[in-house]
Coordinates of C-alpha atoms and ligand atoms in Angstrom, one line a residue:
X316 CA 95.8 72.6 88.1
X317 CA 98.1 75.6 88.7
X318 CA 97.0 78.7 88.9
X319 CA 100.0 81.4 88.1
X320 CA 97.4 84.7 87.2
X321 CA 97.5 86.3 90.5
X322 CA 98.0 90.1 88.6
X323 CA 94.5 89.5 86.6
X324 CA 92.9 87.8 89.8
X325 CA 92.9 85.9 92.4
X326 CA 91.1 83.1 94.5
X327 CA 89.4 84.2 97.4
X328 CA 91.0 84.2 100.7
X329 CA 89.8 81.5 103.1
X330 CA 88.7 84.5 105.4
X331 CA 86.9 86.6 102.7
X332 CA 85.2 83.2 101.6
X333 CA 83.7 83.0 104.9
X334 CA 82.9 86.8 105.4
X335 CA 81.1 86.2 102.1
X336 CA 78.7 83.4 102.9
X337 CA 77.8 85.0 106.3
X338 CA 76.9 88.4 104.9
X339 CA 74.8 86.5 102.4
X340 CA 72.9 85.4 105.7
X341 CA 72.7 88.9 107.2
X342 CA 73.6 91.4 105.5
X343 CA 71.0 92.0 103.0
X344 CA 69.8 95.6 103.9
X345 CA 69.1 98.6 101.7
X346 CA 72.4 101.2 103.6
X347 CA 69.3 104.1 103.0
X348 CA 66.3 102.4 104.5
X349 CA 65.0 104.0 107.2
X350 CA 63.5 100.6 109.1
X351 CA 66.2 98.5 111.2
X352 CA 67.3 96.5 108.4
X353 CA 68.5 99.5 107.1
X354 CA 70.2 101.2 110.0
X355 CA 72.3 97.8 110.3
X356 CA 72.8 97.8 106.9
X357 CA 74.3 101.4 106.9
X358 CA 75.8 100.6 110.4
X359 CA 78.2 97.7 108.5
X360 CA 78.9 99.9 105.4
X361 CA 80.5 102.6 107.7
X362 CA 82.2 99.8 109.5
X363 CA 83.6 98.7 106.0
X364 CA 84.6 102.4 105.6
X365 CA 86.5 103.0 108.6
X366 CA 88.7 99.6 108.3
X367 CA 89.4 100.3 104.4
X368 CA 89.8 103.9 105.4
X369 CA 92.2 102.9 108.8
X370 CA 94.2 100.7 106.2
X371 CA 95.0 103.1 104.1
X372 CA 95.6 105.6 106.6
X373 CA 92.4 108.0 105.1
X374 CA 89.6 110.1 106.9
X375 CA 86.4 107.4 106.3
X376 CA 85.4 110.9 104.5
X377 CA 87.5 110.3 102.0
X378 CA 87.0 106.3 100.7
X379 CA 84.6 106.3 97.8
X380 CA 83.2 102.8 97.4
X381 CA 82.8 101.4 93.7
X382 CA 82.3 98.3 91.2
X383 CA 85.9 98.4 91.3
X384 CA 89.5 100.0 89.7
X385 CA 88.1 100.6 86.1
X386 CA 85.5 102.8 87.9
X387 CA 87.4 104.2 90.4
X388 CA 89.9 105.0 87.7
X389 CA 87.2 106.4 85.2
X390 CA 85.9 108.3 88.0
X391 CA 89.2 109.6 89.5
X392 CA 90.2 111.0 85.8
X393 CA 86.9 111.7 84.0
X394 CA 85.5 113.4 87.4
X395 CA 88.5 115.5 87.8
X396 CA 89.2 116.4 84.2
X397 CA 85.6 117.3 83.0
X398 CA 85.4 120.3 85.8
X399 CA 88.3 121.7 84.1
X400 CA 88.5 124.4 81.3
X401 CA 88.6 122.9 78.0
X402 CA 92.2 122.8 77.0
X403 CA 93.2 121.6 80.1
X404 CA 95.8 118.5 79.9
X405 CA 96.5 115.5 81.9
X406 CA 99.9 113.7 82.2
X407 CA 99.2 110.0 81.8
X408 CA 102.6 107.4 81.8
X409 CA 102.6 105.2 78.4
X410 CA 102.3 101.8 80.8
X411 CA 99.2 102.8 82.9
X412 CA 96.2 99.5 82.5
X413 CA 93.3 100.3 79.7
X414 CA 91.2 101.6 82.5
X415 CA 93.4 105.1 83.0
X416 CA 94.7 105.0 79.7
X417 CA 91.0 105.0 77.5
X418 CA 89.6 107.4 80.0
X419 CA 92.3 109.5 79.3
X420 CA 91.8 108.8 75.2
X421 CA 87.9 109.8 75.8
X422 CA 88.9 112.8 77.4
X423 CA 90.6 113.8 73.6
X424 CA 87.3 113.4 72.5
X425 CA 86.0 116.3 74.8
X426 CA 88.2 118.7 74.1
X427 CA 91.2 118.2 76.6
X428 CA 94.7 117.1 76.0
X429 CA 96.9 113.9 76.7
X430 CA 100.0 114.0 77.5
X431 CA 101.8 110.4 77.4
X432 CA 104.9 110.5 79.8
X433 CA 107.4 108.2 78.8
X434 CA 109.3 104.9 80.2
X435 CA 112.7 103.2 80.7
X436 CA 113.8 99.9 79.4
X437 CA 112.5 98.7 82.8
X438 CA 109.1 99.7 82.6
X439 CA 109.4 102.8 84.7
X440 CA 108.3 106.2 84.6
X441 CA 111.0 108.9 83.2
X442 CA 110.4 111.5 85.9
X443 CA 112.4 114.1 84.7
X444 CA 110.8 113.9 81.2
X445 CA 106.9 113.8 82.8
X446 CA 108.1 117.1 84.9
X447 CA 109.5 118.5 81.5
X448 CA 105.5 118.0 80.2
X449 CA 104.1 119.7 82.7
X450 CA 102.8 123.0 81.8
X451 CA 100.8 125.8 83.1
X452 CA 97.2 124.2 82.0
X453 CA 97.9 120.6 83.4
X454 CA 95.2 119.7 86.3
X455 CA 96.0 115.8 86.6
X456 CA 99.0 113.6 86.5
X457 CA 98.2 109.9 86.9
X458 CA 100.5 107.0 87.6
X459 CA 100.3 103.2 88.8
X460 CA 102.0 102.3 91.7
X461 CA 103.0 99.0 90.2
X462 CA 103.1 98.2 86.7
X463 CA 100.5 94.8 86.5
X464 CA 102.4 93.9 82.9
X465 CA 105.5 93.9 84.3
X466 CA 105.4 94.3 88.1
X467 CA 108.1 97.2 88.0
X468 CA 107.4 99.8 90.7
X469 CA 106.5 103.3 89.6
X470 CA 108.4 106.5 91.5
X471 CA 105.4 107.9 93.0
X472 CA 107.4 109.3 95.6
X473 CA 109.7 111.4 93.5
X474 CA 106.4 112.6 91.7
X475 CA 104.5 113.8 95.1
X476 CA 108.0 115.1 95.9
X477 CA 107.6 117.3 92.7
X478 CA 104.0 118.1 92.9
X479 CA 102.6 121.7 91.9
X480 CA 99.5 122.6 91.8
X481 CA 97.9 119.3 89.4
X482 CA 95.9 116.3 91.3
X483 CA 98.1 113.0 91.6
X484 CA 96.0 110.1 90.6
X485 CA 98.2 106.4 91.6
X486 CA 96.4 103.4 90.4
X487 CA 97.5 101.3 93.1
X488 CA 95.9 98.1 92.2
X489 CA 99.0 96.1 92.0
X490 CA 100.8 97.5 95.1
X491 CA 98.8 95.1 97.5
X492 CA 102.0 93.0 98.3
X493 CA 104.7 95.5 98.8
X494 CA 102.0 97.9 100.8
X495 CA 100.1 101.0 98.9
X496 CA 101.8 104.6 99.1
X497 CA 101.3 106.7 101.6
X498 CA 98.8 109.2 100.9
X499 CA 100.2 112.1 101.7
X500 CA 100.5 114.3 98.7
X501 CA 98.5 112.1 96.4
X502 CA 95.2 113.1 95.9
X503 CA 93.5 110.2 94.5
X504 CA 93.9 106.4 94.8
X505 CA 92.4 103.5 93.2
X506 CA 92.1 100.0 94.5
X507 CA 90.3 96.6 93.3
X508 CA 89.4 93.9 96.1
X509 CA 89.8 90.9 93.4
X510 CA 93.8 91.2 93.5
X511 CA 93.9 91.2 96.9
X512 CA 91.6 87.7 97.5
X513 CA 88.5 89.4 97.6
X514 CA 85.8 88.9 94.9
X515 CA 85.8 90.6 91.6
X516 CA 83.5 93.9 91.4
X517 CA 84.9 95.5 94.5
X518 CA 86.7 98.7 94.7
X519 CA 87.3 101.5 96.2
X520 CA 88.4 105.1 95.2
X521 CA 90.5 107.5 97.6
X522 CA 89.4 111.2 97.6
X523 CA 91.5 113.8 99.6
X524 CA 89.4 115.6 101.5
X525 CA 88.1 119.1 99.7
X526 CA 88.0 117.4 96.8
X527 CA 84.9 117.2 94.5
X528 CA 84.7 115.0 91.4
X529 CA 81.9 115.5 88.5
X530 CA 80.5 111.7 89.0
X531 CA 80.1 109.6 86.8
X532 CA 76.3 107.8 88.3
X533 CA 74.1 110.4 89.1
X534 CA 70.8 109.2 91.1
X535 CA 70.5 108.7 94.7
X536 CA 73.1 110.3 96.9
X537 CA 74.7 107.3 98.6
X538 CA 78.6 107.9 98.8
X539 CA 78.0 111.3 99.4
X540 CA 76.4 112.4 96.0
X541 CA 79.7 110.7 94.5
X542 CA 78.5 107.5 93.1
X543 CA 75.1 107.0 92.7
X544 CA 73.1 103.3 93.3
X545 CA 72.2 101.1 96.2
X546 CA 75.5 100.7 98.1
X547 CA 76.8 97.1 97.2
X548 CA 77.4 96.7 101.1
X549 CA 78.7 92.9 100.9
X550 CA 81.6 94.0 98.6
X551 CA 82.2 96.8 100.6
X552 CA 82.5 94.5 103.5
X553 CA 84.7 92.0 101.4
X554 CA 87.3 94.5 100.6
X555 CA 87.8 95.7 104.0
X556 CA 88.1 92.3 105.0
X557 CA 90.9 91.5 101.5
X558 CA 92.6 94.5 102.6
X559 CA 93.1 93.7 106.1
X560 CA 93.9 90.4 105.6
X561 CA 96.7 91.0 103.2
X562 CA 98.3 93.7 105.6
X563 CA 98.4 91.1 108.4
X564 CA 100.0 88.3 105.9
X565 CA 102.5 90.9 104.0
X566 CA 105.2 90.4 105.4
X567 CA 104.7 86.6 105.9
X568 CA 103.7 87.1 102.2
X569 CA 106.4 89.2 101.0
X570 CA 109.4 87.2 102.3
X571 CA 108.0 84.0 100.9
X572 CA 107.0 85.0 97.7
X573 CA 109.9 86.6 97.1
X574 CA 111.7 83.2 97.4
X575 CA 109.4 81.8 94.9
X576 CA 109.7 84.5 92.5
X577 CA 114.0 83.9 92.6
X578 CA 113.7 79.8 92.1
X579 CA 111.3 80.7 89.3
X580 CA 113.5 83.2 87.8
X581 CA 116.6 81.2 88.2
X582 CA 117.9 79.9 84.9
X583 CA 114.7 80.2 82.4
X584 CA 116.0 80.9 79.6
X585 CA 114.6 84.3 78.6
X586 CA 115.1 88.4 79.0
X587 CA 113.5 89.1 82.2
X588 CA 111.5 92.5 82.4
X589 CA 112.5 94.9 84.2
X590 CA 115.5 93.4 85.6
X591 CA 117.5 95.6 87.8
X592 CA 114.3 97.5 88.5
X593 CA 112.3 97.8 92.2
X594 CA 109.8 95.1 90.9
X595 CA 107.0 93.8 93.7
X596 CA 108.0 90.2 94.0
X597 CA 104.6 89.0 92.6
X598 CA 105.4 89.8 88.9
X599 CA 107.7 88.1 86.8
X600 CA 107.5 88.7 82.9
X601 CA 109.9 87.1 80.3
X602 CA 109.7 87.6 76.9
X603 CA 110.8 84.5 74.7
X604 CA 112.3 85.2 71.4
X605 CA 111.3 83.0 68.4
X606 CA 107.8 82.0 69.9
X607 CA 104.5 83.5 70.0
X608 CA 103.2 83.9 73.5
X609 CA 99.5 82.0 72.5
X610 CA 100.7 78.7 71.1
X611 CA 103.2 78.8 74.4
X612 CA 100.2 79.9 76.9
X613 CA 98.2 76.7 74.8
X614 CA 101.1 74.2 76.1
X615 CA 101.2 75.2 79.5
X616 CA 97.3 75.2 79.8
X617 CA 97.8 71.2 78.2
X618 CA 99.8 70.9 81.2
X619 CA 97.3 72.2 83.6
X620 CA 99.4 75.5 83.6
X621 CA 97.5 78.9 83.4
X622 CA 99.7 81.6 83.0
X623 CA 99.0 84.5 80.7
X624 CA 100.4 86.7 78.2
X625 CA 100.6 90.5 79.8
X626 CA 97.6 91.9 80.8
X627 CA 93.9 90.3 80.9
X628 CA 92.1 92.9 79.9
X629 CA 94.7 92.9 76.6
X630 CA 95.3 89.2 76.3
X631 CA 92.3 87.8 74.1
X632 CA 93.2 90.3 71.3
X633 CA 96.6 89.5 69.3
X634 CA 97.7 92.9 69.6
X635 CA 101.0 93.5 70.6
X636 CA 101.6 94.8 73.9
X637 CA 101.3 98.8 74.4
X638 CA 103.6 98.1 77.6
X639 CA 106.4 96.4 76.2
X640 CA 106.5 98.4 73.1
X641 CA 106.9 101.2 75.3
X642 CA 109.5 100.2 76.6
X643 CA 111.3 99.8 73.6
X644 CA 110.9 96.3 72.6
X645 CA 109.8 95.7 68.9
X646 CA 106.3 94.6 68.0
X647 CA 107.8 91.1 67.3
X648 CA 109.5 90.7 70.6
X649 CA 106.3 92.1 72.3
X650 CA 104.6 89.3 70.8
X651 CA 107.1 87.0 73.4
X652 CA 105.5 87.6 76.4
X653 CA 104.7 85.3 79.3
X654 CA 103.7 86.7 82.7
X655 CA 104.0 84.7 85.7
X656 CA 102.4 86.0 88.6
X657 CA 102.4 84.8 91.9
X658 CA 100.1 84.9 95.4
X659 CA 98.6 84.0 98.7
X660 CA 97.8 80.3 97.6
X661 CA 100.9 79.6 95.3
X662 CA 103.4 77.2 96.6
X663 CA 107.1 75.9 96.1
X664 CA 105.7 72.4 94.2
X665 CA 103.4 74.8 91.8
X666 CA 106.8 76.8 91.1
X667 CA 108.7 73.4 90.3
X668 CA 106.0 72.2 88.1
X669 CA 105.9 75.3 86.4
X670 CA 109.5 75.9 86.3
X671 CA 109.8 72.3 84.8
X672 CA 107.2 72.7 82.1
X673 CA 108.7 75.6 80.8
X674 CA 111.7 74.1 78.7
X675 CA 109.8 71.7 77.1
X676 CA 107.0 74.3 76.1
X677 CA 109.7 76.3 75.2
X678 CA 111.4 73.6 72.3
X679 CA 107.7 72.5 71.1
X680 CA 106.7 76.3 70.8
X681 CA 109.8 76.7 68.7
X682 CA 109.1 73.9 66.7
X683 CA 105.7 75.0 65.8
X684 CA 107.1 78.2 64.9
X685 CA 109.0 76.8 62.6
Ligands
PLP1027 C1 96.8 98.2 87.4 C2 95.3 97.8 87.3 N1 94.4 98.8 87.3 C3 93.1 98.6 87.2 C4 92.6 97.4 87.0 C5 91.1 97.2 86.9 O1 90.6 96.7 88.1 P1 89.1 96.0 88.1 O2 89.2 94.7 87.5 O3 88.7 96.0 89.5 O4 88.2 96.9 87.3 C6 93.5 96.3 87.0 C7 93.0 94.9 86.9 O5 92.9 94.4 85.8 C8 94.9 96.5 87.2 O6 95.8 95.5 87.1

């Protein structure tokens, strides 16, 4: 079996694997107890907290721990946005993941405004024409770091280096390989442990200091009276561990996936995303004209394949993709698209296999298509 869905997960790392079944063992504790199973247990959350926060280059102040990106996201745009006079608009790009972009459709619902910044051909944000939305009542802009449909990288510097007086939110879920932005100027960050090799329901949500979010679990007052419910300590613990162990293998990481990702790309016959673009080396998305992405993805799963069609979290419905369209594809080329996405585990024989498979898939898709 090959596994080629590193941008919707991926398997755990052999160190994180281990970290797991130990802190099943051990670390058990309630972080708010006050007996000593609790005092250790709060002793190793804060220890989880200072390495995610060292990593990122935070105050341990400032790292909100959470089920993961669609809560950290949620919480980064709903928390900001809903202490904020109705009226009051947020910039979203038109290729941010569901998570950011139906928070920011709910927050229509409550009596603020969207604005929807637009994208190249590559997939990446139009900074001049998000700066030309920008008005007197917008309090947020939000951005990805790296587009997960696509894999093109977003100009988060340029934006930081245009910053006025909104909140920067960077979903920065996809930016494990080529390293997550520096913090300075950006006032909120989201990350999710499962795409760096730790286990799904992990994340965390950077916070400048000063700032205050309306959350979105009220209850007890772990994480500061910002996310409410008995601290999930072993996937705190787990991310710190993902994260750390993906900084010490980047650039072993980088170079050789990068290698994959060029024999892959060489000579399938296809239109390449975002060629031309900054892209992190983990992505590669082709859009195949004259067959539909779900007979193709059925093929390549015959072969023991599993690749996907864009995004997860879009892939089960036959809608066409919001990302492609946006970037000015038509619906029926949308409906195209494979994504190939690499990571720690993949290997030169998977990319041969898979490289292989793809002609044949290719003529029988066709085929069925008639
Ligand atoms: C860019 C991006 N943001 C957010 C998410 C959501 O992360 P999680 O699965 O941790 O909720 C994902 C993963 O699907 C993603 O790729």
């Amino acid at each position: 079996m090959i596994y080629m869905d590193y941008a919707a997960t991926s398997p755990l790392r052999p160190e994180v694997r281990q970290l797991l079944l130990n802190c099943y063992h051990q670390d058990w504790g309630n972080a708010t107890s006050l007996h000593s199973h609790g005092h250790r247990a709060r002793m190793h959350l804060e220890e989880a907290r200072e390495r995610v926060a060292r990593l990122l280059g935070a105050r341990v102040e400032e790292v909100i721990f959470t089920s993961g990106a669609t809560e950290a996201n949620n919480l980064a745009l709903l928390g900001w946005m809903r202490q904020q006079p109705a009226g009051s608009r947020l910039i979203v790009s038109a290729v941010e993941h569901p998570s950011v972009w139906e928070a920011a459709k709910a927050l229509t619902f409550e009596g603020y405004a969207v604005d929807v910044a637009p994208v190249d051909r590559c997939g990446r944000v139009v900074v001049e024409a998000l700066l030309e939305l920008v008005g007197p009542r917008t309090a947020m802009v939000s951005v990805m770091a790296v587009n997960n449909e696509v894999g093109v990288v977003q100009p988060v510097p340029q934006l930081v280096a245009a910053k006025g007086s909104w909140k920067l939110h960077v979903d920065a879920v996809q930016s494990g390989l080529i390293g997550w932005p520096q913090l300075e100027g950006i006032d909120m960050l989201s990350l999710s442990a499962h795409k760096l090799g730790g286990p799904v329901g992990s994340g965390c949500l950077y916070l400048r200091q000063g700032l205050r979010l309306a959350p979105l679990l009220v209850g007890g007052s772990q994480e500061d009276h910002r996310r409410a419910g008995t601290s999930n300590l072993i996937a705190a613990l787990a991310l710190a561990e993902a994260m750390e162990v993906s900084v010490r293998s980047r650039p072993e990481e980088l170079e050789r996936l990068i290698g994959l990702r060029n024999r892959l790309e060489t000579g399938l016959e296809g239109e390449l995303l975002g060629r031309g673009a900054q892209r992190s080396p983990h992505i590669s998305s082709w859009l195949f004209e004259g067959v539909r992405a779900e007979p193709l993805l059925v093929l390549l799963d015959l072969e023991g394949i599993s690749v996907s069609s864009g995004s997860a979290c879009s892939s089960h419905s036959v809608e066409p993709s919001r990302i492609v369209t946006a970037m000015g594809y038509s619906v029926e080329q949308s409906r195209g698209l494979i994504r190939f996405s690499l990571g720690h585990a993949s290997s030169l024989e998977e990319v041969d296999r898979v490289w292989g498979a793809m002609g044949p898939a290719l003529q029988r898709a066709r085929l069925q298509a008639g």
